[in-house]
mmCIF file of C-alpha atoms in Angstrom:
data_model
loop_
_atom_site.group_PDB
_atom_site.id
_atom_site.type_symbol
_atom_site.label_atom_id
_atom_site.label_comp_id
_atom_site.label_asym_id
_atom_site.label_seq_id
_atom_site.Cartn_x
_atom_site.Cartn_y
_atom_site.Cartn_z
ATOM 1 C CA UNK A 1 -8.602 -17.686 17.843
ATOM 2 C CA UNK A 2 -4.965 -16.626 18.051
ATOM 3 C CA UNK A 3 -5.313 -12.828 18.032
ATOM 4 C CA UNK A 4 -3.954 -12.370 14.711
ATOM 5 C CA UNK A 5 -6.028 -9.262 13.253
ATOM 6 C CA UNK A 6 -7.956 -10.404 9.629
ATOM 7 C CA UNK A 7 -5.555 -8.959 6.832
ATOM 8 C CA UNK A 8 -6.329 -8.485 3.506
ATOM 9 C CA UNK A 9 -4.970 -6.045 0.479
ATOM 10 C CA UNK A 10 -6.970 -3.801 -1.531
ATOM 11 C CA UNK A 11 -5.283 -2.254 -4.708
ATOM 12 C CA UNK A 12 -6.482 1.246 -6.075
ATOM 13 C CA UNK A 13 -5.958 3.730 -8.468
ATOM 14 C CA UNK A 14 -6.597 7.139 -7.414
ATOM 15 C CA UNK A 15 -6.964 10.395 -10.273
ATOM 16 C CA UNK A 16 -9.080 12.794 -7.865
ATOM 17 C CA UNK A 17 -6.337 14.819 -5.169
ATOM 18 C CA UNK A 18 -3.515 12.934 -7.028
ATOM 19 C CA UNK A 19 -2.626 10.365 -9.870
ATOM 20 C CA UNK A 20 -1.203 7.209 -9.414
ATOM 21 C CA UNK A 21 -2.264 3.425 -8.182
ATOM 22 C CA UNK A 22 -1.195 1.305 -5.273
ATOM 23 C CA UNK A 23 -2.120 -0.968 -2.057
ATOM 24 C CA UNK A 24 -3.534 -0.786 1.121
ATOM 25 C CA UNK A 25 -3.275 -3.056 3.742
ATOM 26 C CA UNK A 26 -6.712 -3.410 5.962
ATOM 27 C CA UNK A 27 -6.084 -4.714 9.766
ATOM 28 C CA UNK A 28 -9.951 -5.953 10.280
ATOM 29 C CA UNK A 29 -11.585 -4.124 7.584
ATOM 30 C CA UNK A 30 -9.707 -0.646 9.148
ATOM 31 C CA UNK A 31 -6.866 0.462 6.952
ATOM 32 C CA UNK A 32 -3.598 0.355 8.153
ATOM 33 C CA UNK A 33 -0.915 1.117 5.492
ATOM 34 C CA UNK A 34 -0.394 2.157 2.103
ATOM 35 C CA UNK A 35 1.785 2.057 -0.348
ATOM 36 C CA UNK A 36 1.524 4.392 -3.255
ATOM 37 C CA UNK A 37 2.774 5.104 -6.844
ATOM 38 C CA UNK A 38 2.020 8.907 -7.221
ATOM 39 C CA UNK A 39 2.394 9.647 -11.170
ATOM 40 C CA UNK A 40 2.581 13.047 -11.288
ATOM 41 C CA UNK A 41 5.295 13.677 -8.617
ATOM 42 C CA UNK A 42 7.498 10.424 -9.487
ATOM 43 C CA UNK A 43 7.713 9.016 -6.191
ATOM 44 C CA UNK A 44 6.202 5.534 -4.208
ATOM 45 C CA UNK A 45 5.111 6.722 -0.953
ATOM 46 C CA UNK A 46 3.964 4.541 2.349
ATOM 47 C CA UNK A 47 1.630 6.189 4.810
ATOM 48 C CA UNK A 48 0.479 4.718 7.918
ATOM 49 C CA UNK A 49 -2.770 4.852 9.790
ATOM 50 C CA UNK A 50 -1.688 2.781 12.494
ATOM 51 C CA UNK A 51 1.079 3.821 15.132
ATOM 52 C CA UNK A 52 1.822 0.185 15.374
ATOM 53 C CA UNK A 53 2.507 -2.331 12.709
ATOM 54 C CA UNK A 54 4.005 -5.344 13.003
ATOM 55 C CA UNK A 55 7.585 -5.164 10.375
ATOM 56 C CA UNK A 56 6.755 -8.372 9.119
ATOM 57 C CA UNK A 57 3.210 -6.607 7.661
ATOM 58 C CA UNK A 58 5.320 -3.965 6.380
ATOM 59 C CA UNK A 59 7.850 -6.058 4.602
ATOM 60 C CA UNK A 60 4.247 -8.356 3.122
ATOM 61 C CA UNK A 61 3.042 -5.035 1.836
ATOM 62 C CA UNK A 62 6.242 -4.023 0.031
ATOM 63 C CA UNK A 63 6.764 -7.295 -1.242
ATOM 64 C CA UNK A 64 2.996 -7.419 -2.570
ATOM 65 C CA UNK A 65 3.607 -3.916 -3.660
ATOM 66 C CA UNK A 66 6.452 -4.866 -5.958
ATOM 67 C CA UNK A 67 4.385 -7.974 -7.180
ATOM 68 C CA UNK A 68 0.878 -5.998 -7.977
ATOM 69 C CA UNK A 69 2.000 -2.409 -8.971
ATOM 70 C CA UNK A 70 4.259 -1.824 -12.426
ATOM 71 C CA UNK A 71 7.242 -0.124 -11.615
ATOM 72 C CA UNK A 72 7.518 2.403 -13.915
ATOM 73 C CA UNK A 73 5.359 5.747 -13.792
ATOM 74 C CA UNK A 74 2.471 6.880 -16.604
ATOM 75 C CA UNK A 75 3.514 9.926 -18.078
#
């Protein structure tokens, strides 16, 4: 075992506090990032639930981010 925490990506909408779809990133089944399309207010957001991520997660999340979620907001 090298250390290297189990990563995987989860992509969600959510329509209950706000509207819009994105990713998170889970560090061993804990979430760590996420990276959201918020509909109503126009704007992608990240928010992070870990005070220490690696950059090169970031930059994975982005990137999968940009492959996963259409760009464009639902009006």
């Amino acid at each position: 075992m090298n250390g290297e925490p189990k990563k995987s990506w989860t992509i969600a909408s959510d329509v209950s506090s706000r509207d819009g779809i994105g990713i998170e990133l889970l560090l061993d089944d804990q979430i760590a990032l996420e990276i959201f399309r918020d509909d109503t207010k126009k704007t992608r957001e990240v928010t992070l639930y870990k005070a220490e991520i690696p950059l090169a997660l970031v930059e994975e999340s982005i990137e999968k981010f940009k492959k996963e979620i259409p760009w464009d907001f639902l009006e």
